[in-house]
Coordinates of C-alpha atoms in Angstrom, one line a residue:
M8 CA 20.2 96.9 172.3
P9 CA 22.4 97.3 169.3
I10 CA 21.1 99.6 166.5
Q11 CA 20.5 98.2 163.1
Q12 CA 22.2 99.5 159.9
S13 CA 18.8 100.9 158.8
D14 CA 18.7 103.0 161.9
V15 CA 22.0 104.8 161.3
L16 CA 21.6 108.6 160.9
Y17 CA 25.2 109.5 160.3
T18 CA 28.5 107.6 159.6
A19 CA 31.9 109.1 160.2
V20 CA 34.7 107.7 158.1
A21 CA 38.4 108.1 159.0
T22 CA 41.4 106.3 157.5
A23 CA 44.7 105.8 159.3
E24 CA 48.1 105.4 157.6
N25 CA 51.0 103.8 159.5
G26 CA 49.0 103.2 162.7
R27 CA 50.1 105.1 165.8
D28 CA 53.0 106.7 163.9
G29 CA 51.5 108.2 160.8
R30 CA 48.4 110.1 159.8
V31 CA 44.6 109.9 160.2
A32 CA 42.1 111.8 158.1
T33 CA 38.3 111.9 157.6
D34 CA 36.9 111.3 154.2
D35 CA 35.5 114.8 154.1
G36 CA 38.8 116.4 154.9
T37 CA 37.6 118.2 158.1
L38 CA 40.1 116.2 160.2
D39 CA 43.6 115.5 158.9
V40 CA 46.2 115.0 161.7
V41 CA 49.6 113.5 162.2
V42 CA 49.6 110.8 164.9
S43 CA 52.6 109.7 166.9
P44 CA 53.1 107.8 170.1
P45 CA 53.4 110.1 173.2
K46 CA 56.9 110.4 174.8
E47 CA 55.7 108.3 177.7
L48 CA 55.4 105.4 175.3
G49 CA 58.7 106.0 173.6
G50 CA 57.4 108.1 170.7
S51 CA 58.3 111.6 169.6
G52 CA 55.1 113.2 170.9
T53 CA 55.0 115.5 167.9
G54 CA 51.5 114.6 166.8
T55 CA 48.3 113.7 168.5
N56 CA 47.5 110.1 169.5
P57 CA 44.5 107.8 169.5
E58 CA 43.9 108.4 173.2
Q59 CA 43.7 112.2 172.7
L60 CA 41.3 111.7 169.8
F61 CA 39.1 109.4 171.9
A62 CA 39.2 111.8 174.9
A63 CA 38.1 114.7 172.5
G64 CA 35.3 112.6 171.1
Y65 CA 34.1 111.3 174.4
S66 CA 34.1 114.7 176.1
A67 CA 32.1 116.3 173.3
C68 CA 29.6 113.5 173.1
F69 CA 29.2 113.4 176.9
Q70 CA 28.6 117.2 177.0
G71 CA 25.9 116.7 174.3
A72 CA 24.2 114.0 176.4
L73 CA 24.5 116.3 179.4
G74 CA 22.7 119.0 177.4
V75 CA 19.9 116.6 176.5
V76 CA 19.4 115.6 180.2
A77 CA 19.7 119.2 181.4
R78 CA 17.0 120.4 179.0
Q79 CA 14.7 117.7 180.2
E80 CA 15.2 118.8 183.8
K81 CA 15.4 122.5 183.0
A82 CA 18.9 122.9 184.4
D83 CA 21.2 125.7 183.4
L84 CA 24.4 124.4 181.8
T85 CA 25.8 127.9 180.9
G86 CA 29.5 127.8 181.3
S87 CA 29.7 124.1 181.8
T88 CA 32.6 121.9 180.6
V89 CA 33.3 118.2 180.4
T90 CA 36.8 116.8 180.4
A91 CA 37.7 113.2 179.6
K92 CA 41.0 111.7 180.7
V93 CA 41.8 108.6 178.8
G94 CA 44.6 106.4 180.1
L95 CA 46.3 103.6 178.2
G96 CA 47.8 100.8 180.2
K97 CA 48.7 97.1 180.3
N98 CA 45.7 94.8 180.6
G99 CA 46.6 91.2 181.0
D100 CA 48.5 90.2 177.9
G101 CA 47.6 93.4 176.0
F102 CA 46.6 96.9 176.5
G103 CA 43.4 98.6 177.7
L104 CA 41.8 101.9 178.4
I105 CA 40.5 103.7 181.5
V106 CA 38.5 106.9 181.5
E107 CA 37.7 109.6 183.9
I108 CA 34.9 112.0 183.0
S109 CA 34.9 115.3 184.9
A110 CA 32.0 117.8 184.6
A111 CA 32.0 121.3 185.8
L112 CA 28.5 122.7 186.1
P113 CA 28.8 126.2 187.7
N114 CA 25.1 127.0 187.7
V115 CA 23.9 123.8 189.2
D116 CA 24.0 122.7 192.9
P117 CA 26.4 119.7 193.5
Q118 CA 23.6 117.1 194.2
T119 CA 21.7 118.1 191.0
A120 CA 24.9 118.1 189.0
R121 CA 25.8 114.6 190.2
G122 CA 22.4 113.4 189.1
L123 CA 22.7 115.1 185.7
V124 CA 26.1 113.5 185.1
E125 CA 24.9 110.1 186.1
K126 CA 21.9 110.4 183.7
A127 CA 24.1 111.6 180.9
H128 CA 26.3 108.6 181.4
Q129 CA 23.3 106.4 180.8
V130 CA 22.4 108.1 177.5
C131 CA 25.8 109.1 176.0
P132 CA 26.6 106.9 173.0
Y133 CA 30.3 106.7 174.1
S134 CA 29.4 105.7 177.6
R135 CA 27.0 103.1 176.3
A136 CA 29.6 101.7 173.9
T137 CA 32.2 101.4 176.6
R138 CA 29.9 100.1 179.4
D139 CA 31.3 96.8 180.9
N140 CA 34.3 97.1 178.6
I141 CA 36.5 99.7 180.3
T142 CA 36.4 101.4 183.7
V143 CA 34.7 104.9 183.5
T144 CA 34.8 107.0 186.6
L145 CA 32.5 110.1 186.9
V146 CA 33.8 113.1 188.8

C-alpha cells in the first residue's frame, strides 16, 4: 500500500544538471558529484553514473533492512556486507534495469542467512519500490 504524504518522515532532494553527462547534488550539499556515462555506453567514464548511485542506495538500504530483520531474530550481522549490482540494458523499445543483491553474513549459517535475506527483501523500501518492475536476484 502506498504511503500518504502525511506519513513521510524524511524527503531527500537532489537536482541534476545536464542529465547523464553533468552534475547531481543534494539540496543540503552532502552529495555533489559529476555524472557521466560509463565507457561501456560511449561516455568518458570520468564521473559516477545513475546506476552506481542506485546501487549504492539500494545496498545501503538493504543492509539496513537486513539489520532490522536480524535484530528481530537475534542473528549476528557483525562483519556483514551487502553488494548491489545494477545492470542497464535494452528493454523492448527503451532501457531497463536488472539488480543482483549479494549478502555476506559470516556469522550466520547459510540456511538462516538465506531466510534473513529473503525477509529483508520483503521489508526493504528499495525492494518494495522495484517489486514487479525490475528483476531482482538475491544471492
